[in-house]
Coordinates of C-alpha atoms (C1' of nucleotides) in Angstrom, one line a residue:
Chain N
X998 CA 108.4 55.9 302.4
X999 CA 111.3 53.5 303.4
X1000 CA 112.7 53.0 306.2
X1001 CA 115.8 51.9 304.4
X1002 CA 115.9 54.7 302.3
X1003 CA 120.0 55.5 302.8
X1004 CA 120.9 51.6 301.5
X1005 CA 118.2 52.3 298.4
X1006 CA 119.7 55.8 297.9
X1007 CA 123.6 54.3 298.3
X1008 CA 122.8 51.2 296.0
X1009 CA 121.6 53.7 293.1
X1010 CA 123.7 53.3 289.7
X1011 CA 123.0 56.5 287.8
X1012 CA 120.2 57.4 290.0
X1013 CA 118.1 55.1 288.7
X1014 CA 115.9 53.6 291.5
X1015 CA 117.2 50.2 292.8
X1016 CA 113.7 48.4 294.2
X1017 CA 114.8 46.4 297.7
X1018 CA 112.4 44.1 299.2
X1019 CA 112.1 44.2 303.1
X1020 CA 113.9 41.2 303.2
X1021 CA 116.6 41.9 300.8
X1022 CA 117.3 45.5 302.6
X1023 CA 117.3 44.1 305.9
X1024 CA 119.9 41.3 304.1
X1025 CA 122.1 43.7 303.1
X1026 CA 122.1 45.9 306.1
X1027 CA 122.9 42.7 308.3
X1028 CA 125.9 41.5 305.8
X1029 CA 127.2 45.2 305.9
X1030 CA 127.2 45.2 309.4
X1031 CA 129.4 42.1 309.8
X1032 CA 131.2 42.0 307.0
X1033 CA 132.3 45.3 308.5
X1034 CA 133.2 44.2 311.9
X1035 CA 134.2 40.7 311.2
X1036 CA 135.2 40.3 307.4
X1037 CA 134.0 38.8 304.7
X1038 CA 135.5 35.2 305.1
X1039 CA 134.9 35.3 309.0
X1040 CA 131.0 36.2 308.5
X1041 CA 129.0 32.9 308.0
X1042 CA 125.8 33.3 306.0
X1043 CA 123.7 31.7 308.9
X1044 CA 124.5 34.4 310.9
X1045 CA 123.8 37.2 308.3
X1046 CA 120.5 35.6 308.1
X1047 CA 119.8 35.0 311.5
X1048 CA 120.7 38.9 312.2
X1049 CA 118.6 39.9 309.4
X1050 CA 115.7 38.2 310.9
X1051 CA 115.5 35.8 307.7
X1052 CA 115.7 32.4 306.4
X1053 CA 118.7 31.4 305.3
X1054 CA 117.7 29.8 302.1
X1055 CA 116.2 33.6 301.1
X1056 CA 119.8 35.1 300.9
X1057 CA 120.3 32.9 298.5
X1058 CA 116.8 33.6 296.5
X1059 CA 118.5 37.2 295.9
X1060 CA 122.3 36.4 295.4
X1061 CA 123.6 33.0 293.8
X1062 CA 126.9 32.9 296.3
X1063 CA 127.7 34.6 299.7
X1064 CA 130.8 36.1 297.0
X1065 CA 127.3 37.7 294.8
X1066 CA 126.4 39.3 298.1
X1067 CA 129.3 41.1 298.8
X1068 CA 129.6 42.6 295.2
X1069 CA 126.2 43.3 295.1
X1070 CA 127.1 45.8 297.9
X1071 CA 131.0 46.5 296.9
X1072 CA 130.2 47.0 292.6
X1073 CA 127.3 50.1 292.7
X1074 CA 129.3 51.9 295.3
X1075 CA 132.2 52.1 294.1
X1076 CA 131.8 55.3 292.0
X1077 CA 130.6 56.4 295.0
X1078 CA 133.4 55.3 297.2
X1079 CA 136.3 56.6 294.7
X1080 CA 134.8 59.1 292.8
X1081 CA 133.3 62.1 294.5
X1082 CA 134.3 64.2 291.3
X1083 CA 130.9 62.5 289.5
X1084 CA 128.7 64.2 292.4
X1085 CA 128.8 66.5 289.4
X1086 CA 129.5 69.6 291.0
X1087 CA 133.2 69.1 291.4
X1088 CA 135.2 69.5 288.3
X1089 CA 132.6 71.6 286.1
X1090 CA 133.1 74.2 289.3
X1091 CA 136.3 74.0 289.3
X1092 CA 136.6 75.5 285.6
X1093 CA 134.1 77.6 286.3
X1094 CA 135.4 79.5 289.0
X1095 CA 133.8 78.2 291.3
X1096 CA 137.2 77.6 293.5
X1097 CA 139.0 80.2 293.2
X1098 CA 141.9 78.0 294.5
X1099 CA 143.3 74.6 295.0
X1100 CA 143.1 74.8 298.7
X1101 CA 139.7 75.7 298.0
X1102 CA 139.0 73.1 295.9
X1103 CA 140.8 70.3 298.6
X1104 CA 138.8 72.2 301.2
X1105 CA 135.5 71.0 299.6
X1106 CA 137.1 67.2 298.7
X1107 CA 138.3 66.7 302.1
X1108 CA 134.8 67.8 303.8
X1109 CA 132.6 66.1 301.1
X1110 CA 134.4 63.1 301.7
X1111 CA 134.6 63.5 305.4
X1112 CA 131.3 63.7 305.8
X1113 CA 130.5 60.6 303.4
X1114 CA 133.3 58.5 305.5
X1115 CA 131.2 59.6 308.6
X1116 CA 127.9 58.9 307.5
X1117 CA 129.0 55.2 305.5
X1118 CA 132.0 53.9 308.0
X1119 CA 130.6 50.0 307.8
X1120 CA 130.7 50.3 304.0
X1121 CA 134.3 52.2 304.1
X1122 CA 135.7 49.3 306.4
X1123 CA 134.3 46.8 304.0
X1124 CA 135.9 48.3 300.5
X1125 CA 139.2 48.6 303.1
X1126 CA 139.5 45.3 304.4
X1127 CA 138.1 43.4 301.4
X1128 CA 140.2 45.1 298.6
X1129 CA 143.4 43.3 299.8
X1130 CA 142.3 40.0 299.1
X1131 CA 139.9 40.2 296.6
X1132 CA 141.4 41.4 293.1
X1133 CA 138.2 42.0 291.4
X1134 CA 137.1 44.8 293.4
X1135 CA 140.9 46.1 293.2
X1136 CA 140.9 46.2 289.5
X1137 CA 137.2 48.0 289.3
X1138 CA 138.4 50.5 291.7
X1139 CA 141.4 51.1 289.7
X1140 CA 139.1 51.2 286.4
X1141 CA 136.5 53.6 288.0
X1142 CA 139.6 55.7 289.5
X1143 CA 141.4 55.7 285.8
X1144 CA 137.9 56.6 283.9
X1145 CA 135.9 59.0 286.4
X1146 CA 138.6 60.6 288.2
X1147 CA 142.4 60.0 287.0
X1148 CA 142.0 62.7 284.2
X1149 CA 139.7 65.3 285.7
X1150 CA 142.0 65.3 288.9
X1151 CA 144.9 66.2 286.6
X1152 CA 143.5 68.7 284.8
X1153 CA 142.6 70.4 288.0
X1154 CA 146.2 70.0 288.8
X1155 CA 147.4 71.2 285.8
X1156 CA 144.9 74.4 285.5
X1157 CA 146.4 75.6 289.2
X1158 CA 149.6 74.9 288.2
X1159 CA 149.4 77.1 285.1
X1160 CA 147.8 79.3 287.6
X1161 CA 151.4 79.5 289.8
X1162 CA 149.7 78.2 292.8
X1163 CA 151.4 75.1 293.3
X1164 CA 154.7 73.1 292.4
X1165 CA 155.6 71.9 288.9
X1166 CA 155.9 68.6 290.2
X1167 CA 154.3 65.4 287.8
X1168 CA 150.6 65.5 288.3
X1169 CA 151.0 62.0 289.5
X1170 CA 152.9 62.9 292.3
X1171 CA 150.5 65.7 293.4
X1172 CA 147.8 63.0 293.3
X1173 CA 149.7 60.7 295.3
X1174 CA 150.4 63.4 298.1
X1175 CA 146.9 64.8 298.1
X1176 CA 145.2 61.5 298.3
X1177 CA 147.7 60.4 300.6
X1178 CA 147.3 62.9 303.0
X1179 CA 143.5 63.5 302.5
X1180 CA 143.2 59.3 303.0
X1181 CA 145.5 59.2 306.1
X1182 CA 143.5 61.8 307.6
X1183 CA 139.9 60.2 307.4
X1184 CA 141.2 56.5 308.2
X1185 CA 143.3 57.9 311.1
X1186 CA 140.4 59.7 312.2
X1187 CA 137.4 57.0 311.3
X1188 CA 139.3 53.5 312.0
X1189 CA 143.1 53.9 313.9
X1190 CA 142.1 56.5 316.7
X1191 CA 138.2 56.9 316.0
X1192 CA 138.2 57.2 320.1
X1193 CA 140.4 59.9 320.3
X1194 CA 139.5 63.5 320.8
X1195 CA 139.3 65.1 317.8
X1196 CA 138.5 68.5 316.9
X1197 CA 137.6 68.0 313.5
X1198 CA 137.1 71.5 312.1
X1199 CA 140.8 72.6 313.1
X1200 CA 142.4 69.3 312.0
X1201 CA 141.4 69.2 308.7
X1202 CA 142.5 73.0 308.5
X1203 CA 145.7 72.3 309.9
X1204 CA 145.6 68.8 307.1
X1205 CA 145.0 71.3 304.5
X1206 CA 147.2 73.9 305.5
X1207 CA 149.9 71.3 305.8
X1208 CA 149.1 69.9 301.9
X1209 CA 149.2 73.5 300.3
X1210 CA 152.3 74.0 301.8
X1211 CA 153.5 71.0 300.6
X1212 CA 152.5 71.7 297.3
X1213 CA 153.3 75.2 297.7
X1214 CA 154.9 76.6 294.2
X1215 CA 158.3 77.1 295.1
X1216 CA 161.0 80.0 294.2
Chain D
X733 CA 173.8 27.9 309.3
X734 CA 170.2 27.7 308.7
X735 CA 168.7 28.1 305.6
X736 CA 165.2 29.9 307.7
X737 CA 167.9 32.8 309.3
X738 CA 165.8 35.7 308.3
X739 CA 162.7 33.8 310.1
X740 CA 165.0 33.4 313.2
X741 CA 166.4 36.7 312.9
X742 CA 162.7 38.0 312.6
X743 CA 161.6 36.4 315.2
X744 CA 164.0 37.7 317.8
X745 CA 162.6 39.4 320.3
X746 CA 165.7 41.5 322.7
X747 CA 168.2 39.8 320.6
X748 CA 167.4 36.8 321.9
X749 CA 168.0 33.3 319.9
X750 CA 164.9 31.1 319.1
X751 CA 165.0 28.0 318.5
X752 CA 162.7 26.6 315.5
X753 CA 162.9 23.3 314.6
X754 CA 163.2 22.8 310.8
X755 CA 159.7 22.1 310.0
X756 CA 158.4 24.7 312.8
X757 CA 160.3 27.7 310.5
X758 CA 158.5 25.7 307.1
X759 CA 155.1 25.9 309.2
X760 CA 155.9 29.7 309.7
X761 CA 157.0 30.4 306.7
X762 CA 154.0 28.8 304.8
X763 CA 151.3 30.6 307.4
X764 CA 153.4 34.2 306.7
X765 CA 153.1 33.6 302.8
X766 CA 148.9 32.4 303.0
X767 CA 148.0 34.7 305.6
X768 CA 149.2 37.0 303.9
X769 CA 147.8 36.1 300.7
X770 CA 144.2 35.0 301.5
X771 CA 143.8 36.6 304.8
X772 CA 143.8 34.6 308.3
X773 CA 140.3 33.9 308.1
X774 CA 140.3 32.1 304.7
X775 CA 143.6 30.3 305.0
X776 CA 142.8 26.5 306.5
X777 CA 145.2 24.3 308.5
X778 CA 145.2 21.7 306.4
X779 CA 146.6 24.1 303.7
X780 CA 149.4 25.6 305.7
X781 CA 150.4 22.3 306.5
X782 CA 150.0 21.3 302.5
X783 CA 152.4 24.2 301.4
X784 CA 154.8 23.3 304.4
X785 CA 155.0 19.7 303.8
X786 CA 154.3 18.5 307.0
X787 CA 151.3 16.7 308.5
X788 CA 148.2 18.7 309.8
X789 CA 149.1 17.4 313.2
X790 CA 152.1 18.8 313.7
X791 CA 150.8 22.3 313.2
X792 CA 149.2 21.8 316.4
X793 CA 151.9 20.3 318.0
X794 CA 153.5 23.7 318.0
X795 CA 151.0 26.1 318.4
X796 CA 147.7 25.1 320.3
X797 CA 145.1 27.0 318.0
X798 CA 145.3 28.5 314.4
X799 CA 145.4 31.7 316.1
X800 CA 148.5 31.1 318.2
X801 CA 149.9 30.8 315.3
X802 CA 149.2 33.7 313.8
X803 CA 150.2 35.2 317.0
X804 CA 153.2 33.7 316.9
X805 CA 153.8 35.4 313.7
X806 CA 152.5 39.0 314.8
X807 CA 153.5 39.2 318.9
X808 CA 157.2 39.0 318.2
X809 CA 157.3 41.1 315.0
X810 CA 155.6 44.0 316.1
X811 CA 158.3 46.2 317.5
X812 CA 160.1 45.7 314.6
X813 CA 157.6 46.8 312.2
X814 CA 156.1 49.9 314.5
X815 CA 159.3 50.5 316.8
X816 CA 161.9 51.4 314.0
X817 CA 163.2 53.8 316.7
X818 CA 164.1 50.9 318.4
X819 CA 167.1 50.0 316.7
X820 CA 168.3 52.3 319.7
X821 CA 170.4 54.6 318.4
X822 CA 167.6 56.9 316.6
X823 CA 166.8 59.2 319.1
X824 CA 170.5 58.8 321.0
X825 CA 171.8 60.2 317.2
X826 CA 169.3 62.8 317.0
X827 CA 170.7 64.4 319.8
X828 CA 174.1 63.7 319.6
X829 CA 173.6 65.1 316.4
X830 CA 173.8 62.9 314.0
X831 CA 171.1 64.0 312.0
X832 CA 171.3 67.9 311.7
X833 CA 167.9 68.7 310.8
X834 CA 164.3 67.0 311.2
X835 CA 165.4 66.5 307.5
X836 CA 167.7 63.9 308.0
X837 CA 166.2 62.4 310.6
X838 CA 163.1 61.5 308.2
X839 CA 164.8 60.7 305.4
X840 CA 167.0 58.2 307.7
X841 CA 163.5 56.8 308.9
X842 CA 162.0 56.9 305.6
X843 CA 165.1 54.6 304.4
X844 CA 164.7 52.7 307.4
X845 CA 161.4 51.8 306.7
X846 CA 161.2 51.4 303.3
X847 CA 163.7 48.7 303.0
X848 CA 162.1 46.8 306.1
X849 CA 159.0 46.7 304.0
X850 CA 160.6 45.8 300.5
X851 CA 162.0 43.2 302.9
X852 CA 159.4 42.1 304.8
X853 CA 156.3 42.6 302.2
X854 CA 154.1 39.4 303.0
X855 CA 154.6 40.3 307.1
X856 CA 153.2 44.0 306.8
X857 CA 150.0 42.5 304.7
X858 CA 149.5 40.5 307.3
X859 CA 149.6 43.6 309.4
X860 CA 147.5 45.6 307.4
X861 CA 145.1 42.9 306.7
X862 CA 144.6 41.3 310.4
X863 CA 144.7 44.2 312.5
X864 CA 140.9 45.5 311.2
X865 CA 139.7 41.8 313.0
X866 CA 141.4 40.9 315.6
X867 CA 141.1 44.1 318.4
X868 CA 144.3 42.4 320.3
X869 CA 146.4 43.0 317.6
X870 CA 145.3 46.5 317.0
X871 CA 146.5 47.0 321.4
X872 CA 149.5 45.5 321.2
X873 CA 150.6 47.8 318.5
X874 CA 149.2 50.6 320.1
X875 CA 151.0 49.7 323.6
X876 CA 153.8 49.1 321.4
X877 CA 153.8 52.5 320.2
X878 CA 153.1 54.7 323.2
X879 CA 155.6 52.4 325.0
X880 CA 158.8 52.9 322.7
X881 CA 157.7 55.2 319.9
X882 CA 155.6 57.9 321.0
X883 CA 158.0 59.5 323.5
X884 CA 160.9 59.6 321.7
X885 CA 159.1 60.8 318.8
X886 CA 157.5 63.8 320.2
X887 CA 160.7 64.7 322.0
X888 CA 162.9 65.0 318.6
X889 CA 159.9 67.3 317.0
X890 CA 160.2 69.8 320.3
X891 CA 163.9 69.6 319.6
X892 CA 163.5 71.0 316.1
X893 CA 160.4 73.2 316.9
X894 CA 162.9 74.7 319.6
X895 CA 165.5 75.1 316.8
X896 CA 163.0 77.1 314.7
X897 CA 163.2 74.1 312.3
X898 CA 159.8 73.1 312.1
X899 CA 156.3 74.5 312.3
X900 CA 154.9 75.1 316.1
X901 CA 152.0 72.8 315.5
X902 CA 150.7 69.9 318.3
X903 CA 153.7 67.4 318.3
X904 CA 151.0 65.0 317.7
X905 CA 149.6 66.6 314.8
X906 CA 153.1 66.6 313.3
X907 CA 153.9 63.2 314.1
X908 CA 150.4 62.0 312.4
X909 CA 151.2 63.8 309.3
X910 CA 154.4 62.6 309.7
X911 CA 153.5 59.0 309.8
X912 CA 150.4 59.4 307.2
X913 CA 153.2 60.5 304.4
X914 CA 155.5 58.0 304.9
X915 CA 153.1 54.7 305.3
X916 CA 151.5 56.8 302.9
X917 CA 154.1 56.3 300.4
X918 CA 154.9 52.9 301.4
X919 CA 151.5 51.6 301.1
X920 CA 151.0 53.5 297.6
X921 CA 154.1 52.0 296.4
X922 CA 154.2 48.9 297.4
X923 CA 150.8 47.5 298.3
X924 CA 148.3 49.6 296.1
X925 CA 150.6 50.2 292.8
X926 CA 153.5 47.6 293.2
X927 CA 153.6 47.0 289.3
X928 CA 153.6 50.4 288.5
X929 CA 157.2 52.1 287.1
X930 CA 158.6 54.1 290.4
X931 CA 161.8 55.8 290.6
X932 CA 162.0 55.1 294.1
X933 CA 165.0 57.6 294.8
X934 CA 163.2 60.1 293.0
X935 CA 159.9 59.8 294.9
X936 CA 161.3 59.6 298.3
X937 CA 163.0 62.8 297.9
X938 CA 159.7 64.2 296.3
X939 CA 158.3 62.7 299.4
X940 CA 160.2 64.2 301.9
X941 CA 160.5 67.7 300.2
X942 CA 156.5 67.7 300.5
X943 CA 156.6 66.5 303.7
X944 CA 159.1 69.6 305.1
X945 CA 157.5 72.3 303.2
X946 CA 154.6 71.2 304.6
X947 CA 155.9 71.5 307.8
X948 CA 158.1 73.9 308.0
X949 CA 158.2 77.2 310.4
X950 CA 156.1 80.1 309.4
X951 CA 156.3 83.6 309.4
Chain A
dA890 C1' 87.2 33.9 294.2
dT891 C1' 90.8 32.0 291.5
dT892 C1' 95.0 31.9 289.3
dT893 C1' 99.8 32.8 289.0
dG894 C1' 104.5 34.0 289.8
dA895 C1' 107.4 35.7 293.0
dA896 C1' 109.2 35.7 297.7
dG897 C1' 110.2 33.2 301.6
dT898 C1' 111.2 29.0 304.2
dG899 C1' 114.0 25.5 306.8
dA900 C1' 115.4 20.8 306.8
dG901 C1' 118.8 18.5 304.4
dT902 C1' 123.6 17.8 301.9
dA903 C1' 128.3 17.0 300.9
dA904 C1' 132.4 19.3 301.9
dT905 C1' 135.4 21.4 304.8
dC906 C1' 136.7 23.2 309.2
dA907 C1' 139.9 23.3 313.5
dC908 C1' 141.5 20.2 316.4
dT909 C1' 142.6 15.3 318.9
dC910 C1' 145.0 11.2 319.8
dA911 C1' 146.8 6.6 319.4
dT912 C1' 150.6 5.3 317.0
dT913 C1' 155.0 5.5 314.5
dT914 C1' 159.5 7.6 313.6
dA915 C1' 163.6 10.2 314.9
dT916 C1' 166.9 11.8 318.4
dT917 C1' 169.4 11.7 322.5
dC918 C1' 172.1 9.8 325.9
dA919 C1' 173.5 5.9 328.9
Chain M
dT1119 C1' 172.9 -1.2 321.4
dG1120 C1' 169.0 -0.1 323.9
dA1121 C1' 166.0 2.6 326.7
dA1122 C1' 163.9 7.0 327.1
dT1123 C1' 162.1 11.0 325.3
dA1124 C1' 160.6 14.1 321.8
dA1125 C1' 158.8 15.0 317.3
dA1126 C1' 155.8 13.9 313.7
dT1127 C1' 152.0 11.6 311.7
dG1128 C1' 147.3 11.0 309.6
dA1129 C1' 143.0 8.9 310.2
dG1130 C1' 139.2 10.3 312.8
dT1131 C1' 135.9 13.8 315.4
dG1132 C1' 131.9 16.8 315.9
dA1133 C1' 130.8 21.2 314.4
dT1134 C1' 130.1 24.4 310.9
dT1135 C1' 130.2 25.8 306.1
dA1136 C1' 127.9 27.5 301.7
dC1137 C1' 124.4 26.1 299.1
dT1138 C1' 119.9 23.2 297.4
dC1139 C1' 115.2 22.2 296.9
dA1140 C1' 110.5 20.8 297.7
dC1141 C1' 107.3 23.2 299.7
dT1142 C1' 104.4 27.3 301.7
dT1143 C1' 103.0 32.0 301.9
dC1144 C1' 102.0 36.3 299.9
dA1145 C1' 100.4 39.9 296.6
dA1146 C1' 98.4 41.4 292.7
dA1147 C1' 95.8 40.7 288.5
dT1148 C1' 92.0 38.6 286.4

DNA sequence: ATTTGAAGTGAGTAATCACTCATTTATTCA
DNA sequence: TGAATAAATGAGTGATTACTCACTTCAAAT
């Protein structure tokens, strides 16, 4: 068993086992670290490799450019990142009844992706800060959003609405809110006032309870 | 009349008139667009001073490090981008009644905002971008905002709680949803789907319907 | 025990970095 | 006009950058 067994298990593609070298795990732990706390362009590769207790020249033995590291962490987590709805569960419950509402439905979202925020903060910093000035990983964020979760989300939408239970407003818009607010949550929670006391069970009620009242079908 | 005016007018801080020299606003200008583009970290003197058209040495004749100068840029522009309730009169209005409901009040500072940011694009990346790196930053906006913002805000959401306008939730959980659906849809609209076809009208209105529902009183 | 290919190394390289400074150019005012 | 001051210059600096490569170490298979 591995001790880095979370950055083997976050690195899978189709849970297909990804095999790490000591090295190479301890390579990418160290450039998550500081690309996290000091950016991409900011974090020199002697200092990755001096923090991962490694030659300088092996980083390179593993990834052709510094730019090859980063999207050799950035690329197989995005669908992890952006699309919770492929942790299978999601949509197929949906239809079957397995949420009996949408609040029910956000409830589950917002705590699954709470708790993956939580647990992967470094990596969440990275796909934040990076995306701005890197358009490749923009563009296959958009493309995973628009194939694994654009068109599930709005069928969702679309089923509640049908249903009565909230407003007959585009499904784009309804994605925009629920995003929005889900998203301003976690990042105002995990990176603007991480130090803040937060009583996380009752805020992401109240979060909730404020959405489906936003989105509350209207008479 | 200067041909930089919006620089010097940006660059105000208490009204106050500051005087740039006419390559001193080109260096400015040039470090606002690449900073802004690139990111601090990856943006090099000798570029700024390229796309300015003025030697490398100059640069430093004005500002002592690279990050003075982006300092320059950020110190005097951050009450204008966090302290919209600056521009005095908001809270003086709000109780003189000029706005008749939380309503208006948002919608006013939704207005506000949005057409500082349509305005002001290439200063709020820079925002965005540089405050996850430099920890300074991140206080200065936070000191700005507890300082001139906070306050005032919290006062004008009692004052409508009191009126039975809006829900009796934390003040500060109002303000952050507040805040998280209006940068929300700032962000959305103009940093992560610029190109995309927005009736902007429209979506504020949308925006600001979900946002009052959401927080409106209960019974 | 020997072979072999992969993994790892670290000194070396050219390019670029932020920043300096002696000098030149422009501006101000007597 | 000329002297004094300020603004601007660009070649030069040492440090650091991403990356290379000849070489060594390691692990597994024969």
């Amino acid at each position: 068993m591995n001790e880095h067994q979370w950055l083997q298990e976050l690195l899978k593609v189709n849970n297909e086992e990804v095999k790490l070298s000591d090295k190479q795990a301890k390579i990418l732990e160290a450039a998550i670290e500081m690309f996290a706390e000091k950016g991409y362009a900011a974090t020199s590769t002697s200092e990755i490799a001096k923090r991962a207790g490694v030659a300088e020249g092996t980083i390179f033995r593993h990834y052709k450019t510094k730019k090859d590291l980063l999207l050799a962490i950035v690329t197989p987590t995005i669908t992890k990142v952006v699309a919770p709805f492929l942790a299978k569960e999601f949509v197929k419950e949906v239809f079957e009844h397995q949420y009996k509402s949408y609040e029910d439905f956000i409830r589950a979202l917002m705590k699954n992706r709470f708790e993956f925020v939580k647990k992967h903060l470094p990596l969440i910093r990275i796909f934040w800060q990076e995306t701005a000035f890197h358009a490749e990983i923009k563009e296959q964020i958009q493309a995973v959003f628009m194939q694994n979760v654009y068109e599930k989300f709005k069928r969702i939408i679309e089923y509640f609405q049908a249903k009565g239970e909230i407003v007959e407003l585009p499904a784009n818009a309804i994605i925009r809110m629920t995003i929005t607010t889900i998203v301003g949550f976690l990042l105002t929670r995990f990176l603007v006032l991480p130090d803040g006391q937060w009583d996380d069970e009752l805020e992401m009620e109240r979060t909730i309870r404020f959405l489906m009242d936003g989105l509350a079908k209207r008479d």
